[in-house]
Short mmCIF file of C-alpha atoms in Angstrom, two decimals:
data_model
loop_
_atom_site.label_atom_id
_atom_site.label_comp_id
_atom_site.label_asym_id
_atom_site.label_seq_id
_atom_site.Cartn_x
_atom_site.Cartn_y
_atom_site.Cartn_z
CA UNK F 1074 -9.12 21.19 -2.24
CA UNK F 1075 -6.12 22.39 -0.55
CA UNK F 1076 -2.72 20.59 -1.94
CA UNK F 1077 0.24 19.04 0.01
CA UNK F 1078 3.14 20.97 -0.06
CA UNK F 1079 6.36 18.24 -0.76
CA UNK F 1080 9.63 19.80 1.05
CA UNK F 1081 12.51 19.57 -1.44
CA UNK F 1082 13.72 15.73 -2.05
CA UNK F 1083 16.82 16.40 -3.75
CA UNK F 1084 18.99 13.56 -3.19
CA UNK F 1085 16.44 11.09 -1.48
CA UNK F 1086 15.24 8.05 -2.88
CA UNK F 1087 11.97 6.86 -3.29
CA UNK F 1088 10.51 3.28 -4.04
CA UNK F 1089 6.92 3.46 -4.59
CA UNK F 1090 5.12 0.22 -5.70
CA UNK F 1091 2.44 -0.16 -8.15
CA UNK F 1092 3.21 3.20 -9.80
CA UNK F 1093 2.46 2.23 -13.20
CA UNK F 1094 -1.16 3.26 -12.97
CA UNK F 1095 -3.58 5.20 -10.46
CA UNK F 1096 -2.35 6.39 -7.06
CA UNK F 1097 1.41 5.07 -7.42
CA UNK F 1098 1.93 6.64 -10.46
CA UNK F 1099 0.63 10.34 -9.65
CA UNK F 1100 2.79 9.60 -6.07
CA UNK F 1101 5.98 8.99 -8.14
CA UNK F 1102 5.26 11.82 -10.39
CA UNK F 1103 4.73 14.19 -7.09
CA UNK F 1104 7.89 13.13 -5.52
CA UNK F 1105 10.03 13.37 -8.64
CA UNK F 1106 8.64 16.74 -9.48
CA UNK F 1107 9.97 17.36 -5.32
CA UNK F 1108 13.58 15.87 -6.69
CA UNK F 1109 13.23 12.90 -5.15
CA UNK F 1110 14.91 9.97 -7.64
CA UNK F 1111 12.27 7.31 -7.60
CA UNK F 1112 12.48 3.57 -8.16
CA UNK F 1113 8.77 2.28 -9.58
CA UNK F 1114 8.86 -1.22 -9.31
CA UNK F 1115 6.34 -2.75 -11.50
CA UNK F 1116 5.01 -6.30 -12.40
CA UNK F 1117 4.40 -5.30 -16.52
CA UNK F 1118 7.31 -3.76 -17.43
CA UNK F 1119 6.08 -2.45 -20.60
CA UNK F 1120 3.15 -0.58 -18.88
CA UNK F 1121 5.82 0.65 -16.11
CA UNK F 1122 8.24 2.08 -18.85
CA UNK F 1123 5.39 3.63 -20.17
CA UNK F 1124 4.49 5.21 -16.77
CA UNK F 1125 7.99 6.09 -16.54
CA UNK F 1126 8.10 8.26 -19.99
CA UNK F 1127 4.99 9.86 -18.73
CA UNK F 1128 6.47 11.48 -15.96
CA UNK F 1129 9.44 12.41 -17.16
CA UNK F 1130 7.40 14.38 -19.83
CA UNK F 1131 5.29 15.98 -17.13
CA UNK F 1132 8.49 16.37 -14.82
CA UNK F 1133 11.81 17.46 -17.20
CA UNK F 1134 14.75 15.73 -15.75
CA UNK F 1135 13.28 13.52 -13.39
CA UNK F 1136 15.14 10.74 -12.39
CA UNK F 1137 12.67 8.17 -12.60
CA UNK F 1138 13.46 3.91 -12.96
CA UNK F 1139 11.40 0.42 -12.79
CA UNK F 1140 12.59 -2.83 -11.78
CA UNK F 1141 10.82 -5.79 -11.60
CA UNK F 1142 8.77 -6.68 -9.05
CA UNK F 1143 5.27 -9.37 -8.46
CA UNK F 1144 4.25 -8.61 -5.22
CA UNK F 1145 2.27 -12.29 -5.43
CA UNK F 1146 5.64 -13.99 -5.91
CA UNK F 1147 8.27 -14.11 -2.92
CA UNK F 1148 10.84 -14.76 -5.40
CA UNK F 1149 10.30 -11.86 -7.11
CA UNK F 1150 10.22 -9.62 -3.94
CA UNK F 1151 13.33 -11.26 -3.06
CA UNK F 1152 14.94 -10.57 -6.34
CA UNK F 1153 14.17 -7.06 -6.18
CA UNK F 1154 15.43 -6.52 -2.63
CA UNK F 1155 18.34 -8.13 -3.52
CA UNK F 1156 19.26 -6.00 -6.17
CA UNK F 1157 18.49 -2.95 -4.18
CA UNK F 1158 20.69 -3.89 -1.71
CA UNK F 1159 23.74 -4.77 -3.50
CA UNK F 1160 23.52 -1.46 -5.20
CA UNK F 1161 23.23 -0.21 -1.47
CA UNK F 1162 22.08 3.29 -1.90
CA UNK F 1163 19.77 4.03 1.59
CA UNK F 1164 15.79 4.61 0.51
CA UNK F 1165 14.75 7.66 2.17
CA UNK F 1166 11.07 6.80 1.25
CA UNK F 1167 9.14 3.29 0.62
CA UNK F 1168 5.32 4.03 -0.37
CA UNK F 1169 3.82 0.14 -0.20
CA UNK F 1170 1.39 0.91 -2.42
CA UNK F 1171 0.70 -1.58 -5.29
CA UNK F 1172 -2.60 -3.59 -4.24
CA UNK F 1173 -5.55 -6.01 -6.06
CA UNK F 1174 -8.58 -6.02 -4.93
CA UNK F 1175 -11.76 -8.14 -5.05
CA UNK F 1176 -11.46 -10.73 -7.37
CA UNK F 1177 -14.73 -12.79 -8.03
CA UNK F 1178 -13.09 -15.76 -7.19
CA UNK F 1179 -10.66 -17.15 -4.98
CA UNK F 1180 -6.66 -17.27 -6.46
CA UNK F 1181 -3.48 -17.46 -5.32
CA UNK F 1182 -0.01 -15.95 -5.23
CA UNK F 1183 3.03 -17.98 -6.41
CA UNK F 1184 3.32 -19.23 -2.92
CA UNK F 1185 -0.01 -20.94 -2.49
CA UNK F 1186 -1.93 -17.77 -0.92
CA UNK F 1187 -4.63 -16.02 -1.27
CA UNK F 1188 -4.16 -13.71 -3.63
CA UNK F 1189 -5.37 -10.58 -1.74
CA UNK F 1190 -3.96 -11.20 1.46
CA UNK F 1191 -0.36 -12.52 -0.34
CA UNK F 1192 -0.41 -9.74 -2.52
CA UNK F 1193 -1.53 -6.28 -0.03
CA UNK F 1194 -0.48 -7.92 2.99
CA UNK F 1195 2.59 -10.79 3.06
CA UNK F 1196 4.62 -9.26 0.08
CA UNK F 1197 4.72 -5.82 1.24
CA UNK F 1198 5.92 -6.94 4.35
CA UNK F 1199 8.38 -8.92 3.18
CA UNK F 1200 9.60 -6.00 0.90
CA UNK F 1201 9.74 -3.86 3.81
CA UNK F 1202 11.67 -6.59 5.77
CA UNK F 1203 14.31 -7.32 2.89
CA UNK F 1204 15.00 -3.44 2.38
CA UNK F 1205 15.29 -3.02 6.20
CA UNK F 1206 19.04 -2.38 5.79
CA UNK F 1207 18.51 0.47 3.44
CA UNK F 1208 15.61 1.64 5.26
CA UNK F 1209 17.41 2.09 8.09
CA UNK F 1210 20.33 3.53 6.51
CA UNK F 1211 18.48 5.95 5.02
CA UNK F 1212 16.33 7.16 8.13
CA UNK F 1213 12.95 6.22 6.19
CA UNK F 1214 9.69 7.34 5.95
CA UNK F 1215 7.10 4.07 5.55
CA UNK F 1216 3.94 4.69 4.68
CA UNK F 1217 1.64 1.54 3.85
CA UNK F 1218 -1.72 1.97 1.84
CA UNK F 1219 -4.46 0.71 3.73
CA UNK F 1220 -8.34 1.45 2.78
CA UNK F 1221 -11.83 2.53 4.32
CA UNK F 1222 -12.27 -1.42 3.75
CA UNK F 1223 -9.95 -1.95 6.87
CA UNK F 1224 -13.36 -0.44 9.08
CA UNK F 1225 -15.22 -3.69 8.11
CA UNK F 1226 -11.80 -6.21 8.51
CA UNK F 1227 -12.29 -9.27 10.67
CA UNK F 1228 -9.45 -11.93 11.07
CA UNK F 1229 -10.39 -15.27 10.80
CA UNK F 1230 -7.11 -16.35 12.37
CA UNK F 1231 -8.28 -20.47 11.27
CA UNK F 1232 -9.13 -19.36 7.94
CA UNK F 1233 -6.96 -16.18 6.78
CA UNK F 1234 -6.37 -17.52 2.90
CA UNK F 1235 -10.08 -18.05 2.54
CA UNK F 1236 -9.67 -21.75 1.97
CA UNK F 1237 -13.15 -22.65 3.43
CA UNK F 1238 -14.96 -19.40 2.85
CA UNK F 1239 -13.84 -17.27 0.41
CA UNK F 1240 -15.31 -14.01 0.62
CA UNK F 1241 -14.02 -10.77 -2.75
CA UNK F 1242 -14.90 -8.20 0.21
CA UNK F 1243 -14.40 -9.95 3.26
CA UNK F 1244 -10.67 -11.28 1.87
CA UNK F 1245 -10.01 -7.64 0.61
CA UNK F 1246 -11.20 -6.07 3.71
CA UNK F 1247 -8.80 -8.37 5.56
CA UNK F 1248 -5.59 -7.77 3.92
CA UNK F 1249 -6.34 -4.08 4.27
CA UNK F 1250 -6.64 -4.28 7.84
CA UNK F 1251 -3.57 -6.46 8.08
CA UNK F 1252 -1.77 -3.40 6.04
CA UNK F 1253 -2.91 -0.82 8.85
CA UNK F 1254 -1.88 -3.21 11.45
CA UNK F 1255 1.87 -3.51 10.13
CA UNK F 1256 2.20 -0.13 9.47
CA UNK F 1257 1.64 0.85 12.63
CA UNK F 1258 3.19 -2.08 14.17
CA UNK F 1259 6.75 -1.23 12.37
CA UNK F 1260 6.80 1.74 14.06
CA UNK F 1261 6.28 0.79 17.49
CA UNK F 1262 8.80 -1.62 16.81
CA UNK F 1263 11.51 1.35 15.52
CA UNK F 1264 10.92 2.82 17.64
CA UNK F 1265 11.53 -0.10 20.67
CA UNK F 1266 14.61 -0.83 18.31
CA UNK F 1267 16.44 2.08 17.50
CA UNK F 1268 15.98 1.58 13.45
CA UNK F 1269 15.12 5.47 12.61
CA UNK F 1270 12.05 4.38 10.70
CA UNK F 1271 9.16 6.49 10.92
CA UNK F 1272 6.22 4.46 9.93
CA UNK F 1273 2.73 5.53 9.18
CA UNK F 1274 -0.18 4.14 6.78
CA UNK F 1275 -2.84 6.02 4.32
CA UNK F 1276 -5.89 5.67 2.40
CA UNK F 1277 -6.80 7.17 -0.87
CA UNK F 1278 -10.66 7.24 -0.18
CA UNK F 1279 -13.41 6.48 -2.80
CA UNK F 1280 -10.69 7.04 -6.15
CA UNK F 1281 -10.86 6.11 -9.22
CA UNK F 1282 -8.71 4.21 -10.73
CA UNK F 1283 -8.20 0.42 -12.79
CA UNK F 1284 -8.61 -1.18 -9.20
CA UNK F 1285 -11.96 -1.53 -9.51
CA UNK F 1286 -11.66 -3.36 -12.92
CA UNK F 1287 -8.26 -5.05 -12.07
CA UNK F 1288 -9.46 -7.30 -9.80
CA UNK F 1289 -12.64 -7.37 -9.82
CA UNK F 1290 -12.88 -8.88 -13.28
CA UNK F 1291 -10.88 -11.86 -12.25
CA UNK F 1292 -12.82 -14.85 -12.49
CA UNK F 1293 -15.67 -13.56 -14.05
CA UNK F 1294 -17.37 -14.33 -17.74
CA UNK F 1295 -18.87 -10.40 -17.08
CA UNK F 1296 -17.81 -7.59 -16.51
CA UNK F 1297 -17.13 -6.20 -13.33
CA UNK F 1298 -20.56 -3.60 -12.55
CA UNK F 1299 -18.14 -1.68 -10.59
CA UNK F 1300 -15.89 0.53 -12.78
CA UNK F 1301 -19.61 1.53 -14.80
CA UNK F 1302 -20.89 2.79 -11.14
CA UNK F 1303 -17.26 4.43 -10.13
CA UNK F 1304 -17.96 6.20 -13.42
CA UNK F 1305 -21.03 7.36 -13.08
CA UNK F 1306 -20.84 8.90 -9.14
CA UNK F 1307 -17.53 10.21 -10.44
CA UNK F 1308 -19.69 12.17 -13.20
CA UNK F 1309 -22.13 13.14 -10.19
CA UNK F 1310 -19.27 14.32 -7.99
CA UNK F 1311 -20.24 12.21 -5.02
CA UNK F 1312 -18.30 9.65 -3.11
CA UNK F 1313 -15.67 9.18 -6.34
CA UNK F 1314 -12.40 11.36 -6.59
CA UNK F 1315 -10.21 11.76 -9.29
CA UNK F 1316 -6.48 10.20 -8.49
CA UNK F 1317 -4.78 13.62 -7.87
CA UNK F 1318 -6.88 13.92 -5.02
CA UNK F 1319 -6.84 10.29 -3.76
CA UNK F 1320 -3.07 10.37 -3.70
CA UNK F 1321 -2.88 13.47 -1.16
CA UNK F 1322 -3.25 11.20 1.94
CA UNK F 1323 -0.55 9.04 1.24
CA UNK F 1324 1.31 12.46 0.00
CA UNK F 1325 1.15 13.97 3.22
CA UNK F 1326 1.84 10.84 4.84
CA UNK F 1327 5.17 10.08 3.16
CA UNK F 1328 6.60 13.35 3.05
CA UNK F 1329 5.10 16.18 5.33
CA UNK F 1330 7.51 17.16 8.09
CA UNK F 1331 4.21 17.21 10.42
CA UNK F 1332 3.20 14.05 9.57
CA UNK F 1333 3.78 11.31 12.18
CA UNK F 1334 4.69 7.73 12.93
CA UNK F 1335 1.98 5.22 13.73
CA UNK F 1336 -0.46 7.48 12.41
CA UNK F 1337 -3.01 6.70 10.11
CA UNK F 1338 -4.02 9.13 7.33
CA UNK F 1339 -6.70 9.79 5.00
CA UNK F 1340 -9.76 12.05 3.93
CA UNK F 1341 -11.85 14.37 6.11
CA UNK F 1342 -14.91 14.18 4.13
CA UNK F 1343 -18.28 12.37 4.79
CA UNK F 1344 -17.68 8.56 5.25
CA UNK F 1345 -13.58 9.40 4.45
CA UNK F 1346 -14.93 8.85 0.83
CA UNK F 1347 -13.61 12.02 0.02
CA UNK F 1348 -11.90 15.38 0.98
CA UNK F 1349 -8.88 16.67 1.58
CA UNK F 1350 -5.92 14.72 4.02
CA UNK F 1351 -6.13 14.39 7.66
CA UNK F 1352 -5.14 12.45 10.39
CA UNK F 1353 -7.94 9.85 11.15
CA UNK F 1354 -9.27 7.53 14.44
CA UNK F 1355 -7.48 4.31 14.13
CA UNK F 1356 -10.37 1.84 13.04
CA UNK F 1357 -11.19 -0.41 16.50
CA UNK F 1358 -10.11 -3.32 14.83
CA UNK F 1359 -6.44 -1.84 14.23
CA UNK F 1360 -5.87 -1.18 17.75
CA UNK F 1361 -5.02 -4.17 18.68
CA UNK F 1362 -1.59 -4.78 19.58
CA UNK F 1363 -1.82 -8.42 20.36
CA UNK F 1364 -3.28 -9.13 16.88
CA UNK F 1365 -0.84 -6.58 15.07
CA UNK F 1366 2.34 -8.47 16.85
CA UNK F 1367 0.22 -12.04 15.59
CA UNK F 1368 -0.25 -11.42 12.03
CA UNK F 1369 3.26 -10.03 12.28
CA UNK F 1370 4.71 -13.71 13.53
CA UNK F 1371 2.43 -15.34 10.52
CA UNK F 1372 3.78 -12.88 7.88
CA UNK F 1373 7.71 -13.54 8.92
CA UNK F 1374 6.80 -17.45 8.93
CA UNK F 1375 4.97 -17.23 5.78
CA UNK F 1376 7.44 -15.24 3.73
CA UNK F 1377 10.86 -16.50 5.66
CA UNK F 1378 11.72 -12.92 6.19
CA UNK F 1379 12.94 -11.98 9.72
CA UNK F 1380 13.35 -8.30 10.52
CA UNK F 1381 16.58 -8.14 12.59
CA UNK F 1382 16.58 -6.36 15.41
CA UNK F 1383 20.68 -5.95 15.83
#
């Protein structure tokens, strides 16, 4: 499969969340090894340190940090952005990355939501909304993990924390769609606004990584069947890629100088299970503006987080 070739990020800054494991951690490792210095804000700290010693083996001298960050607490986003901000270094590059997925049964953040669409959906954009200042300062590339999950995404605008019907796929599939929705929605609104934010959203594919035991786990007194079948197509070679392949999407997305705003990214193999990156049809469900704009008006009521527009 044909790599990504990363310009030279010498002096940029990167904040890539959920890069203590999978996908986030082999994107920080590719944009440190491209001289980017790259914040990894994690929720364990102890598995994020870990992470962080890992690619600083792999990558000599990389500049490589975690804070703190629980993407299912508002607090904790808040916390993070403020610290960011008062050390007021511009981020040339936010990856909004970190993500659960299915759990068996219904949770919920901090904040009273569901735990999926709280944790994919509301705190990333209230991350994204907090750093604004720096984004904008630093001319940013935004690129927002959405899934082939985002195909099947209906919003159930009475019900969107899955208080009456909760739903593993149908909640995951939701937040997913949400993501591709604000990603493309923050850049038509850069664009309207004069921020200098190019925005643009990814998906890794069929990968393989602790997602599908993460989450899916929750809630149960079993174990999860799915990590056992991820396995065992993985062993096949069929609809399962390894994480240095997953990651090239969201690679391309963040970083290429051909890559676009309010684009959406991902593989160009059968189903988009697999294959190499490309830019993809926006799933029918993501082109709506009206609903993009909507869950946008929810998301700064939810979280309190307005973007300003000055």
């Amino acid at each position: 499969m044909e790599d990504v070739s990363v310009p030279d990020l010498t002096g940029k800054l990167a904040v890539v969340t959920g890069a203590s494991d999978g996908i986030g951690l082999g994107l920080a490792g590719r944009l440190a090894r491209a001289g980017a210095e790259v914040v990894m804000p994690v929720r364990d700290q102890a598995k994020g340190a870990a992470a962080a010693d890992t690619i600083r083996a792999a990558v000599p001298g990389a500049a490589v940090s975690t804070r703190p960050l629980d993407l299912a607490s508002l607090d904790s986003v808040a916390a993070l952005a403020n610290a960011l901000n008062g050390e007021g270094r511009p981020i040339n590059i936010l990856v909004n990355n970190a993500g659960v997925m299915m759990p068996a049964t219904r949770h919920t953040t901090a904040d009273g939501l569901e735990l999926q669409f709280g944790t994919n959906y509301v705190g990333h954009v209230a991350l994204t909304g907090r750093l604004l200042p720096l984004l904008r300062a630093g001319r940013a590339r935004v690129t927002t993990m959405s899934s082939s999950a985002a195909r099947s995404g209906r919003i159930p605008w009475d019900d969107l924390q899955g208080e009456r019907a909760y739903s593993p796929v149908r909640s995951y599939a939701l937040s997913k769609l949400a993501d591709l929705l604000f990603g493309l929605e923050l850049d038509r609104r850069s664009t309207a606004a004069g921020w200098g934010i190019l925005s643009n959203v990814a998906h890794p594919g069929t990968t393989l990584t602790n997602l599908y035991t993460a989450g899916p786990n929750m809630g149960r007194k079993r174990p999860s069947p799915y990590q056992a079948l991820m396995k065992r197509l993985a062993g096949w070679g069929v609809f399962v890629q390894a994480v240095d392949a997953g990651l090239l999407p969201a690679l391309y997305a963040a970083t290429s100088p051909e890559a676009r705003g309010g684009r959406f990214y991902g593989p160009d193999g059968l189903g988009q299970f697999t294959g190499g990156p490309t830019e993809l049809t926006v799933y029918k469900g993501a082109r709506d503006e009206a609903a993009a704009a909507r869950l946008w008006e929810i998301a700064e009521r939810l979280t309190g987080v307005a973007f300003a527009t000055g």
